[in-house]
Amino acid sequence: MSEKFIPPRDYDSLKTLMIARKPDLPRRLAQVAEFAVASPDELAFGTAATVAEMADVQPSTLVRFAKSLGYDGFSDLQTVFRSRLRDRWPDYDERLEALRKRSENDTHALFADFCNTAVASLRRLQDGVDPEELERAVAILAKARIIYLVAQRRAFPVAAYMAYALSKMRLPTVLVDNVASLGPEQMLAAGAEDAMVAISFTPYAPLTVEIANKAAERGVPVVAITDSAFSPLAHGAAARLDVVESDLGAFRSLSGTLCLAMALCVAAAEKKRG
Amino acid sequence: MSEKFIPPRDYDSLKTLMIARKPDLPRRLAQVAEFAVASPDELAFGTAATVAEMADVQPSTLVRFAKSLGYDGFSDLQTVFRSRLRDRWPDYDERLEALRKRSENDTHALFADFCNTAVASLRRLQDGVDPEELERAVAILAKARIIYLVAQRRAFPVAAYMAYALSKMRLPTVLVDNVASLGPEQMLAAGAEDAMVAISFTPYAPLTVEIANKAAERGVPVVAITDSAFSPLAHGAAARLDVVESDLGAFRSLSGTLCLAMALCVAAAEKKRG
DNA sequence: CTTTATATGGAATTTTTATTTCATTTATTG
DNA sequence: CAATAAATGAAATAAAAATTCCATATAAAG
């Protein structure tokens, strides 16, 4: 019935395959190929019935088409069209599942999964960040006298890295690390001519929220790096950058947040100079 | 049951509505709103069951949520999320194109560059890491009583993140942060039944090198995350993982190192348990 | 022109998915 | 603190979807 080919899992390869095969395909299957190349969106969103209607074939023909290309069926084929629209790799869910039932000593595969998750995060974030908000954030940091960095727990490494990068570029920086529970005191000197970067994701660390909002009340412009408009940091923020990281199991990637942080630092330093 | 509102048919209005309504919504419905705003792609593609799983609610809650907003049901609500992807896609290529021809003062483009650099780093690293060495490192960490983490300057955020992750997974951890210059003292209690992760890249932070080598001399197995066999950490290391990150200007990506660190932590925790 | 293989449409079947219902828990009000 | 209302989880049900099957049509080979 179907070939033993391993069918492509990404849209570009599939498109190439469909174009290559079309001449040899029976009439109705060729018709499907043509429609699929012309209207990949419909394939991604439609049901077998609606796609069949639009391509002017029977639903069963769609299943045959999918199988002739080596897929399990229409649903399997459809995942490839969907992967085109989202920045994830096609068999994400299955991989996650596989992750759970992994043999313990396959660390390298685990590492590869973390890498893939990070890449997915980065790709998604690249489109997701609002350029205007980013520009606003840079402007705030560029004109600040001192930049205060606040983050706890999972987000702390990002602030630590920013502290390193900003200091390297000679921008005065205070990392509010809450050593000896002096967090609240560490930013008492901050005023309207300074700026604060507050980083927090669900579940929001209370200290970060408290310090950021107190600073905002006192007129310190706060750049919030968080995950949505629902964040408790959102209210007082002069600029808000939303980062939604992919996660693998219980562990969220930090790659996107770090890239964003880095871009912020470098852009602010450049702006201040130039 | 449901309101007589005519619910929004475009994503932007829906998003606004969800943000506005969230505070008044019952707990689980608010949870759905939050998830929907954070991961609209999932809403577009997923089934009620998969979305429910990801948002950590029951499928029925999704239906209730949709109805509380005035939609017929989940399917009706979903069409709005799908329309968003349909509308958005066409200008994607143009955006990418615009991104390439950027002016220097475009922060968003800078951000994109950092993302691309990070992706390159990750891809390269994925092939570059030695699986055997990785396995050895995991074994060392898995049988350790306490894991000491040493890193300074640029590498410090990685150690900080490992400290967070390992603690979350209930592996006893000491982050040697050198607060009050107590770095050398922070690891005095370490012995052969413990383990140390030392992270350092050129130009190697003297303190990290000193602490790692002193630990090694005293019989503590050291896992070194560094950049080559020439690293001063190489000599005493029981396992050495080389990470070569791509860099953009003066700033090196940390993405690869972070992924590796994460994989190490999770693998070690799994091994210890299983 | 017959025979055989392949392709197709349409209905039947199976599987998946959304929705509803109801018992139980959690919050609210008097 | 009891009574009542609202919210929730889990299972039952209804709806929709994909897939398979089979009778028929079409093309290819002898």
Coordinates of C-alpha atoms (C1' of nucleotides) in Angstrom, one line a residue:
Chain A
M1 CA 0.0 0.0 0.0
S2 CA 2.4 2.6 1.1
E3 CA 6.1 3.0 0.6
K4 CA 8.8 2.5 3.2
F5 CA 10.2 6.0 2.7
I6 CA 10.7 8.0 5.8
P7 CA 8.6 11.0 4.8
P8 CA 9.9 14.5 5.4
R9 CA 9.1 16.1 8.7
D10 CA 9.7 19.7 7.7
Y11 CA 7.6 21.7 5.2
D12 CA 10.4 22.6 2.8
S13 CA 11.4 19.1 2.2
L14 CA 7.8 18.1 1.8
K15 CA 7.2 20.8 -0.7
T16 CA 10.2 19.7 -2.8
L17 CA 9.0 16.1 -2.6
M18 CA 5.5 17.0 -3.7
I19 CA 6.8 18.9 -6.7
A20 CA 9.1 16.1 -7.6
R21 CA 6.5 13.4 -7.4
K22 CA 3.6 15.2 -9.0
P23 CA 4.2 14.1 -12.6
D24 CA 4.2 10.4 -11.6
L25 CA 1.1 10.7 -9.4
P26 CA -2.4 9.6 -10.5
R27 CA -4.7 12.4 -11.5
R28 CA -6.5 13.1 -8.2
L29 CA -3.4 12.7 -6.1
A30 CA -1.6 15.2 -8.4
Q31 CA -4.5 17.5 -7.9
V32 CA -4.0 17.3 -4.1
A33 CA -0.3 17.9 -4.5
E34 CA -1.0 21.0 -6.5
F35 CA -3.5 22.3 -4.0
A36 CA -1.2 21.6 -1.1
V37 CA 1.6 23.5 -2.6
A38 CA -0.7 26.4 -3.5
S39 CA -2.5 26.6 -0.2
P40 CA -0.4 25.2 2.6
D41 CA -2.4 27.2 5.1
E42 CA -5.6 25.3 4.3
L43 CA -3.8 22.1 4.8
A44 CA -2.6 23.3 8.2
F45 CA -5.9 24.4 9.5
G46 CA -8.6 22.5 7.7
T47 CA -10.2 19.2 8.4
A48 CA -10.0 16.4 5.9
A49 CA -13.5 17.3 4.8
T50 CA -12.9 21.0 4.3
V51 CA -9.6 20.4 2.5
A52 CA -11.2 17.8 0.3
E53 CA -14.0 20.2 -0.6
M54 CA -11.6 22.9 -1.5
A55 CA -9.3 20.7 -3.5
D56 CA -12.3 19.1 -5.1
V57 CA -11.5 15.6 -4.1
Q58 CA -12.8 13.0 -1.7
P59 CA -11.5 12.9 1.9
S60 CA -10.3 9.4 1.2
T61 CA -8.1 10.7 -1.6
L62 CA -6.4 12.9 1.0
V63 CA -5.6 9.8 3.1
R64 CA -4.3 8.0 0.0
F65 CA -2.2 11.0 -0.9
A66 CA -0.6 11.1 2.5
K67 CA 0.1 7.4 2.5
S68 CA 1.5 7.5 -1.0
L69 CA 4.1 9.9 0.4
G70 CA 4.8 7.6 3.3
Y71 CA 2.8 9.2 6.1
D72 CA 0.5 7.3 8.4
G73 CA -2.5 9.2 7.2
F74 CA -3.9 12.7 6.7
S75 CA -3.4 13.7 10.3
D76 CA 0.3 12.7 10.2
L77 CA 0.8 14.7 7.0
Q78 CA -1.0 17.7 8.5
T79 CA 1.4 18.0 11.4
V80 CA 4.1 18.9 8.8
F81 CA 1.9 21.8 7.5
R82 CA 1.3 22.9 11.0
S83 CA 5.0 22.9 11.9
R84 CA 5.5 25.4 9.1
L85 CA 3.3 27.8 11.0
R86 CA 4.7 27.4 14.4
D87 CA 8.3 27.6 15.4
R88 CA 8.5 24.1 16.8
W89 CA 9.8 21.0 15.4
P90 CA 7.2 18.7 14.1
D91 CA 7.2 15.8 16.6
Y92 CA 7.6 18.0 19.7
D93 CA 5.0 16.2 21.8
E94 CA 6.3 12.8 21.0
R95 CA 9.8 13.8 21.8
L96 CA 8.7 15.2 25.1
E97 CA 7.0 11.9 25.7
A98 CA 10.2 10.1 24.8
L99 CA 12.0 12.3 27.2
R100 CA 10.0 10.9 30.0
K101 CA 10.6 7.3 29.2
R102 CA 14.3 7.8 28.4
S103 CA 16.8 5.4 29.6
E104 CA 19.0 7.1 32.2
N105 CA 22.3 7.0 30.5
D106 CA 21.3 8.7 27.3
T107 CA 22.5 12.0 28.5
H108 CA 23.6 13.1 25.1
A109 CA 20.1 12.9 23.7
L110 CA 18.9 14.8 26.7
F111 CA 21.4 17.5 25.9
A112 CA 20.3 17.5 22.3
D113 CA 16.7 18.0 23.5
F114 CA 17.7 21.0 25.6
C115 CA 19.5 22.5 22.6
N116 CA 16.5 22.0 20.4
T117 CA 14.2 23.5 23.0
A118 CA 16.5 26.5 23.3
V119 CA 16.6 26.9 19.5
A120 CA 12.8 26.8 19.4
S121 CA 12.6 29.4 22.2
L122 CA 15.0 31.7 20.3
R123 CA 13.2 31.4 17.0
R124 CA 9.8 32.1 18.6
L125 CA 11.1 35.0 20.6
Q126 CA 12.7 36.6 17.7
D127 CA 9.3 37.4 16.2
G128 CA 7.5 37.8 19.5
V129 CA 9.4 40.8 20.9
D130 CA 7.9 44.1 20.3
P131 CA 10.5 46.3 18.6
E132 CA 9.0 49.6 19.9
E133 CA 9.0 48.4 23.4
L134 CA 12.5 47.2 23.0
E135 CA 13.6 50.6 21.7
R136 CA 11.9 52.3 24.7
A137 CA 13.7 50.0 27.1
V138 CA 17.0 50.8 25.5
A139 CA 16.3 54.6 25.7
I140 CA 15.5 54.2 29.4
L141 CA 18.7 52.4 30.1
A142 CA 20.8 54.6 28.0
K143 CA 20.0 57.7 29.9
A144 CA 20.2 56.2 33.3
R145 CA 22.8 57.3 35.8
I146 CA 22.9 54.0 37.5
I147 CA 21.2 50.8 36.3
Y148 CA 19.7 48.6 39.1
L149 CA 19.2 45.0 38.3
V150 CA 16.7 42.9 40.2
A151 CA 16.0 39.2 39.8
Q152 CA 15.7 36.2 42.0
R153 CA 15.7 32.5 41.7
R154 CA 15.5 31.3 38.2
A155 CA 15.8 34.7 36.7
F156 CA 18.8 35.6 38.8
P157 CA 21.5 34.3 36.4
V158 CA 20.2 36.8 33.8
A159 CA 20.6 39.7 36.1
A160 CA 24.1 38.4 37.0
Y161 CA 25.0 38.3 33.4
M162 CA 23.7 41.7 32.7
A163 CA 25.7 43.0 35.7
Y164 CA 28.8 41.5 34.1
A165 CA 28.2 42.8 30.6
L166 CA 27.1 46.4 31.7
S167 CA 30.1 46.7 34.0
K168 CA 32.4 45.6 31.2
M169 CA 31.0 48.4 29.1
R170 CA 31.5 50.9 31.9
L171 CA 27.8 51.5 32.6
P172 CA 27.4 52.0 36.4
T173 CA 25.4 49.0 37.7
V174 CA 24.0 47.7 40.9
L175 CA 23.1 44.1 41.1
V176 CA 20.4 43.8 43.8
D177 CA 21.3 40.3 44.9
N178 CA 19.6 40.4 48.3
V179 CA 22.8 39.3 50.1
A180 CA 22.2 39.4 53.8
S181 CA 18.5 40.3 53.0
L182 CA 19.7 43.8 52.0
G183 CA 17.7 43.7 48.8
P184 CA 15.3 46.5 49.7
E185 CA 18.1 48.6 51.0
Q186 CA 20.3 48.1 48.0
M187 CA 18.0 50.2 45.9
L188 CA 17.1 52.9 48.3
A189 CA 19.4 55.4 46.6
A190 CA 17.7 55.0 43.2
G191 CA 15.8 57.9 41.8
A192 CA 14.1 59.2 38.7
E193 CA 17.5 59.8 36.9
D194 CA 18.4 56.1 37.3
A195 CA 16.7 53.0 35.9
M196 CA 15.8 49.5 37.0
V197 CA 15.7 46.2 35.1
A198 CA 13.4 43.8 36.9
I199 CA 13.2 40.2 35.7
S200 CA 10.6 37.8 36.9
F201 CA 8.4 34.9 35.5
T202 CA 5.6 32.9 36.9
P203 CA 5.6 32.1 39.8
Y204 CA 6.8 35.6 40.4
A205 CA 9.4 36.0 43.2
P206 CA 7.7 38.3 45.8
L207 CA 10.9 40.2 46.5
T208 CA 11.4 41.1 42.9
V209 CA 7.8 42.3 42.6
E210 CA 8.0 44.3 45.8
I211 CA 11.3 46.0 44.9
A212 CA 10.3 46.8 41.3
N213 CA 6.9 48.2 42.3
K214 CA 8.4 50.3 45.1
A215 CA 11.0 51.7 42.8
A216 CA 8.3 52.5 40.2
E217 CA 6.3 54.3 42.8
R218 CA 9.3 56.4 43.7
G219 CA 9.6 57.5 40.1
V220 CA 12.4 55.1 39.0
P221 CA 11.7 54.0 35.4
V222 CA 11.5 50.2 35.4
V223 CA 12.1 48.0 32.5
A224 CA 10.3 44.7 33.2
I225 CA 11.4 41.5 31.6
T226 CA 8.5 39.1 32.3
D227 CA 6.1 36.8 30.6
S228 CA 2.8 38.6 30.0
A229 CA 0.5 41.5 30.6
F230 CA -0.7 39.6 33.7
S231 CA 2.6 39.8 35.4
P232 CA 2.6 41.8 38.6
L233 CA 5.5 43.7 37.2
A234 CA 3.4 44.9 34.3
H235 CA 1.6 47.6 36.2
G236 CA 4.4 49.9 37.2
A237 CA 6.7 49.2 34.2
A238 CA 7.8 52.0 31.9
A239 CA 8.7 49.4 29.3
R240 CA 7.7 45.7 29.3
L241 CA 9.4 43.0 27.4
D242 CA 7.5 39.6 27.3
V243 CA 9.5 36.5 26.9
V244 CA 7.8 33.2 26.5
E245 CA 10.4 30.4 26.7
S246 CA 9.8 26.9 25.6
D247 CA 10.2 24.4 28.3
L248 CA 11.4 20.9 28.4
G249 CA 9.9 19.0 31.3
A250 CA 9.9 21.2 34.3
F251 CA 12.9 23.2 33.1
R252 CA 12.5 26.3 31.2
S253 CA 15.2 27.5 28.8
L254 CA 16.9 30.8 29.6
S255 CA 18.4 31.2 26.2
G256 CA 15.9 33.7 24.9
T257 CA 15.9 35.8 28.0
L258 CA 19.7 35.9 27.9
C259 CA 19.8 37.0 24.3
L260 CA 17.3 39.7 25.0
A261 CA 19.2 40.9 28.0
M262 CA 22.4 40.9 26.1
A263 CA 20.9 42.9 23.2
L264 CA 19.5 45.4 25.7
C265 CA 22.9 45.9 27.4
V266 CA 24.8 46.3 24.1
A267 CA 22.2 48.6 22.6
A268 CA 22.0 50.8 25.7
A269 CA 25.8 51.1 25.8
E270 CA 26.0 52.0 22.1
K271 CA 23.2 54.6 22.5
K272 CA 24.8 56.2 25.5
R273 CA 28.1 56.5 23.6
G274 CA 27.0 57.4 20.1
Chain B
M1 CA -25.0 30.3 31.3
S2 CA -23.2 32.5 28.8
E3 CA -23.4 36.2 28.2
K4 CA -25.1 37.8 25.3
F5 CA -21.9 39.6 24.3
I6 CA -20.9 39.3 20.8
P7 CA -17.4 38.0 21.3
P8 CA -14.4 39.4 19.4
R9 CA -13.5 37.7 16.1
D10 CA -10.0 39.0 15.8
Y11 CA -7.1 38.0 18.1
D12 CA -6.1 41.5 19.2
S13 CA -9.5 42.3 20.6
L14 CA -9.7 38.9 22.2
K15 CA -6.4 39.4 23.8
T16 CA -7.5 42.8 25.2
L17 CA -10.7 41.2 26.4
M18 CA -8.9 38.4 28.2
I19 CA -6.5 40.8 29.9
A20 CA -9.4 43.0 31.0
R21 CA -11.5 40.2 32.3
K22 CA -8.8 38.1 34.0
P23 CA -9.0 39.8 37.4
D24 CA -12.7 39.0 37.7
L25 CA -12.5 35.4 36.5
P26 CA -12.5 32.4 38.8
R27 CA -9.2 30.8 39.4
R28 CA -9.1 28.1 36.7
L29 CA -10.6 30.4 34.1
A30 CA -8.0 33.0 34.9
Q31 CA -5.4 30.3 34.5
V32 CA -6.7 29.6 31.0
A33 CA -6.6 33.3 30.1
E34 CA -3.1 33.5 31.2
F35 CA -2.0 30.5 29.2
A36 CA -3.9 31.7 26.2
V37 CA -2.2 35.0 26.2
A38 CA 1.2 33.5 26.7
S39 CA 0.9 30.6 24.2
P40 CA -1.6 31.6 21.5
D41 CA 0.0 29.2 19.1
E42 CA -1.0 26.3 21.3
L43 CA -4.5 27.4 21.3
A44 CA -4.5 27.6 17.5
F45 CA -3.2 24.1 16.9
G46 CA -4.0 22.0 19.9
T47 CA -7.0 19.9 20.7
A48 CA -9.0 20.7 23.8
A49 CA -7.3 17.8 25.5
T50 CA -3.7 18.9 24.7
V51 CA -4.3 22.5 25.5
A52 CA -6.0 21.5 28.7
E53 CA -3.0 19.4 29.6
M54 CA -0.6 22.2 28.9
A55 CA -2.6 24.8 30.8
D56 CA -3.1 22.3 33.6
V57 CA -6.9 22.4 33.6
Q58 CA -9.7 20.1 32.5
P59 CA -11.0 20.1 29.0
S60 CA -14.3 21.1 30.3
T61 CA -12.8 24.2 31.8
L62 CA -11.7 25.3 28.3
V63 CA -15.3 25.1 27.2
R64 CA -16.5 27.0 30.2
F65 CA -13.8 29.6 29.5
A66 CA -14.9 30.0 25.9
K67 CA -18.5 30.3 26.9
S68 CA -17.8 32.8 29.6
L69 CA -16.4 35.0 26.9
G70 CA -19.4 34.6 24.8
Y71 CA -18.3 32.0 22.3
D72 CA -20.2 28.9 21.4
G73 CA -17.6 26.6 22.8
F74 CA -13.9 25.8 22.5
S75 CA -14.0 25.2 18.8
D76 CA -15.5 28.6 18.2
L77 CA -12.9 30.3 20.3
Q78 CA -10.2 28.4 18.6
T79 CA -11.1 29.8 15.2
V80 CA -10.0 33.2 16.5
F81 CA -6.6 31.9 17.5
R82 CA -6.3 30.3 14.1
S83 CA -7.2 33.5 12.2
R84 CA -4.3 35.2 14.0
L85 CA -1.8 32.8 12.4
R86 CA -3.4 33.0 9.0
D87 CA -3.3 36.8 9.1
R88 CA 0.1 37.0 10.4
W89 CA 1.9 34.6 8.1
P90 CA 1.9 36.5 4.8
D91 CA 4.2 39.3 6.1
Y92 CA 6.6 37.0 7.7
D93 CA 9.0 36.8 4.8
E94 CA 9.0 40.5 4.4
R95 CA 9.8 40.9 8.0
L96 CA 12.7 38.6 7.7
E97 CA 13.9 40.5 4.7
A98 CA 13.6 43.8 6.5
L99 CA 15.6 42.4 9.3
R100 CA 18.5 41.7 7.1
K101 CA 18.9 45.2 5.8
R102 CA 19.0 46.9 9.1
S103 CA 20.5 50.2 10.2
E104 CA 22.9 50.1 13.1
N105 CA 20.6 51.7 15.6
D106 CA 18.0 49.0 15.2
T107 CA 18.0 47.2 18.5
H108 CA 15.6 44.6 17.3
A109 CA 18.1 43.6 14.6
L110 CA 20.8 43.4 17.2
F111 CA 18.6 41.2 19.2
A112 CA 18.0 39.0 16.2
D113 CA 21.8 38.8 15.7
F114 CA 22.3 37.6 19.2
C115 CA 19.6 35.0 18.7
N116 CA 21.2 33.8 15.5
T117 CA 24.6 33.6 17.2
A118 CA 23.1 31.6 20.0
V119 CA 21.4 29.2 17.6
A120 CA 24.7 28.7 15.8
S121 CA 26.4 28.1 19.1
L122 CA 23.8 25.5 20.0
R123 CA 23.9 23.7 16.7
R124 CA 27.7 23.5 16.8
L125 CA 27.9 22.4 20.3
Q126 CA 25.3 19.7 19.8
D127 CA 27.8 17.8 17.7
G128 CA 30.9 18.9 19.5
V129 CA 30.2 17.5 22.9
D130 CA 31.8 14.2 23.7
P131 CA 29.1 11.8 24.9
E132 CA 31.5 9.6 26.9
E133 CA 32.9 12.5 28.8
L134 CA 29.4 13.7 29.4
E135 CA 28.4 10.3 30.7
R136 CA 31.4 10.4 33.0
A137 CA 30.5 13.8 34.3
V138 CA 26.9 12.7 35.0
A139 CA 28.2 9.7 36.9
I140 CA 30.4 11.9 39.1
L141 CA 27.6 14.2 39.9
A142 CA 25.1 11.5 40.5
K143 CA 27.1 9.8 43.2
A144 CA 28.2 13.0 44.9
R145 CA 27.0 13.8 48.4
I146 CA 27.2 17.5 47.9
I147 CA 27.8 19.3 44.6
Y148 CA 30.1 22.4 44.8
L149 CA 29.7 24.9 42.0
V150 CA 32.5 27.2 41.2
A151 CA 32.5 30.0 38.6
Q152 CA 33.3 33.6 38.4
R153 CA 32.6 36.6 36.2
R154 CA 31.1 35.6 32.9
A155 CA 30.6 32.0 33.8
F156 CA 29.0 32.8 37.1
P157 CA 25.4 32.9 35.8
V158 CA 25.7 29.3 34.7
A159 CA 26.8 28.2 38.2
A160 CA 23.9 30.2 39.6
Y161 CA 21.4 28.5 37.3
M162 CA 22.8 25.1 38.2
A163 CA 22.5 25.9 41.8
Y164 CA 18.8 26.7 41.3
A165 CA 18.1 23.7 39.2
L166 CA 19.9 21.2 41.4
S167 CA 18.3 22.5 44.5
K168 CA 14.9 22.3 42.9
M169 CA 15.6 18.6 42.3
R170 CA 16.8 18.2 45.9
L171 CA 20.4 17.5 45.2
P172 CA 22.5 19.2 47.9
T173 CA 24.4 22.0 46.4
V174 CA 26.8 24.7 47.5
L175 CA 27.3 27.7 45.2
V176 CA 30.8 29.0 45.8
D177 CA 30.0 32.6 45.1
N178 CA 32.9 34.2 46.9
V179 CA 30.8 36.5 48.9
A180 CA 33.0 38.4 51.4
S181 CA 35.9 36.7 49.7
L182 CA 35.0 33.5 51.4
G183 CA 35.3 31.5 48.2
P184 CA 38.2 29.3 49.4
E185 CA 36.6 28.7 52.7
Q186 CA 33.2 27.8 51.1
M187 CA 34.6 24.5 49.8
L188 CA 36.9 23.5 52.6
A189 CA 34.5 20.8 53.7
A190 CA 34.5 19.1 50.3
G191 CA 36.0 15.6 50.1
A192 CA 36.3 12.6 47.9
E193 CA 32.6 11.7 48.3
D194 CA 31.5 15.1 47.0
A195 CA 32.0 16.6 43.6
M196 CA 32.7 20.0 42.1
V197 CA 31.7 21.6 38.9
A198 CA 34.1 24.3 37.8
I199 CA 33.3 26.6 34.9
S200 CA 35.8 28.9 33.3
F201 CA 36.8 30.2 29.9
T202 CA 39.7 32.3 28.6
P203 CA 40.8 34.4 30.2
Y204 CA 40.4 32.0 33.1
A205 CA 39.4 33.6 36.4
P206 CA 42.2 32.9 38.8
L207 CA 40.0 32.2 41.7
T208 CA 38.1 29.5 39.9
V209 CA 41.3 27.8 38.8
E210 CA 42.7 28.0 42.2
I211 CA 39.7 26.5 43.9
A212 CA 39.2 23.8 41.4
N213 CA 42.8 22.7 41.4
K214 CA 43.0 22.8 45.2
A215 CA 39.9 20.6 45.4
A216 CA 41.3 18.2 42.8
E217 CA 44.5 17.8 44.9
R218 CA 42.4 17.0 47.9
G219 CA 40.7 14.2 46.0
V220 CA 37.4 15.9 45.1
P221 CA 36.3 14.8 41.6
V222 CA 36.1 17.9 39.5
V223 CA 33.9 18.3 36.4
A224 CA 35.4 21.1 34.3
I225 CA 33.3 23.0 31.9
T226 CA 35.8 25.0 29.9
D227 CA 37.0 25.6 26.4
S228 CA 39.9 23.3 25.5
A229 CA 42.5 20.9 26.6
F230 CA 44.8 23.9 27.3
S231 CA 42.6 25.2 30.0
P232 CA 44.2 25.4 33.4
L233 CA 41.2 23.4 34.6
A234 CA 42.1 20.5 32.3
H235 CA 44.8 19.0 34.4
G236 CA 43.0 18.2 37.6
A237 CA 39.6 17.4 36.0
A238 CA 38.0 14.0 36.4
A239 CA 35.8 14.9 33.4
R240 CA 36.2 17.8 31.0
L241 CA 33.5 19.2 28.8
D242 CA 34.6 21.6 26.1
V243 CA 32.2 24.3 25.0
V244 CA 33.1 26.6 22.2
E245 CA 30.6 29.4 22.0
S246 CA 30.1 31.6 19.0
D247 CA 30.6 35.3 19.8
L248 CA 29.1 38.5 18.5
G249 CA 31.5 41.3 18.9
A250 CA 33.0 41.1 22.3
F251 CA 30.1 39.2 23.8
R252 CA 30.0 35.5 23.9
S253 CA 26.8 33.6 23.9
L254 CA 26.1 31.5 27.0
S255 CA 23.3 29.5 25.5
G256 CA 25.3 26.4 24.8
T257 CA 26.9 26.3 28.2
L258 CA 23.5 26.7 29.8
C259 CA 22.0 23.9 27.9
L260 CA 24.9 21.7 28.7
A261 CA 24.7 22.6 32.4
M262 CA 20.9 21.9 32.4
A263 CA 21.4 18.5 30.8
L264 CA 24.1 17.7 33.3
C265 CA 21.8 18.6 36.2
V266 CA 18.7 16.7 35.0
A267 CA 20.7 13.7 34.0
A268 CA 22.5 13.6 37.3
A269 CA 19.2 13.9 39.2
E270 CA 17.6 11.2 37.2
K271 CA 20.5 8.9 37.6
K272 CA 20.6 9.4 41.3
R273 CA 17.0 8.5 41.6
G274 CA 16.6 5.7 39.1
Chain C
dC1 C1' -11.6 -6.4 -27.7
dT2 C1' -10.9 -8.8 -23.4
dT3 C1' -8.4 -9.1 -19.2
dT4 C1' -6.0 -7.2 -15.5
dA5 C1' -4.4 -3.7 -12.7
dT6 C1' -5.0 0.8 -10.9
dA7 C1' -7.7 4.6 -9.4
dT8 C1' -11.8 6.7 -7.7
dG9 C1' -16.2 8.0 -5.3
dG10 C1' -19.1 7.3 -1.7
dA11 C1' -20.7 5.0 2.3
dA12 C1' -19.6 2.4 6.6
dT13 C1' -16.8 2.2 10.4
dT14 C1' -13.6 3.4 13.8
dT15 C1' -11.3 6.8 16.3
dT16 C1' -10.7 11.1 18.1
dT17 C1' -12.5 15.3 19.9
dA18 C1' -15.7 18.5 22.0
dT19 C1' -19.3 19.0 25.1
dT20 C1' -22.5 18.1 28.8
dT21 C1' -23.7 16.3 33.1
dC22 C1' -23.2 15.5 37.8
dA23 C1' -21.0 14.7 42.1
dT24 C1' -17.7 17.0 45.0
dT25 C1' -15.1 20.8 46.6
dT26 C1' -14.4 25.5 47.6
dA27 C1' -15.8 30.1 48.5
dT28 C1' -19.6 33.4 50.0
dT29 C1' -23.2 35.2 52.6
dG30 C1' -26.3 35.8 56.3
Chain D
dC1 C1' -20.8 28.4 61.6
dA2 C1' -24.5 26.9 58.9
dA3 C1' -26.6 27.5 54.4
dT4 C1' -26.2 28.6 49.7
dA5 C1' -24.0 29.6 45.6
dA6 C1' -20.2 29.1 42.6
dA7 C1' -16.5 26.6 40.7
dT8 C1' -14.2 22.5 39.7
dG9 C1' -12.9 17.6 38.2
dA10 C1' -14.0 13.4 36.2
dA11 C1' -16.7 10.6 33.6
dA12 C1' -20.6 10.0 30.3
dT13 C1' -22.3 11.4 26.0
dA14 C1' -22.7 13.6 21.7
dA15 C1' -20.5 15.3 17.6
dA16 C1' -17.2 15.4 14.3
dA17 C1' -13.4 13.7 12.2
dA18 C1' -10.3 10.4 10.0
dT19 C1' -9.8 6.2 8.0
dT20 C1' -11.2 1.9 5.8
dC21 C1' -13.8 -0.7 2.7
dC22 C1' -16.0 -2.0 -1.4
dA23 C1' -18.4 -1.4 -5.7
dT24 C1' -17.5 0.9 -9.9
dA25 C1' -15.0 3.3 -13.3
dT26 C1' -10.9 4.1 -15.9
dA27 C1' -6.6 3.1 -18.0
dA28 C1' -3.0 -0.3 -19.5
dA29 C1' -1.5 -4.7 -21.4
dG30 C1' -2.1 -8.6 -24.1

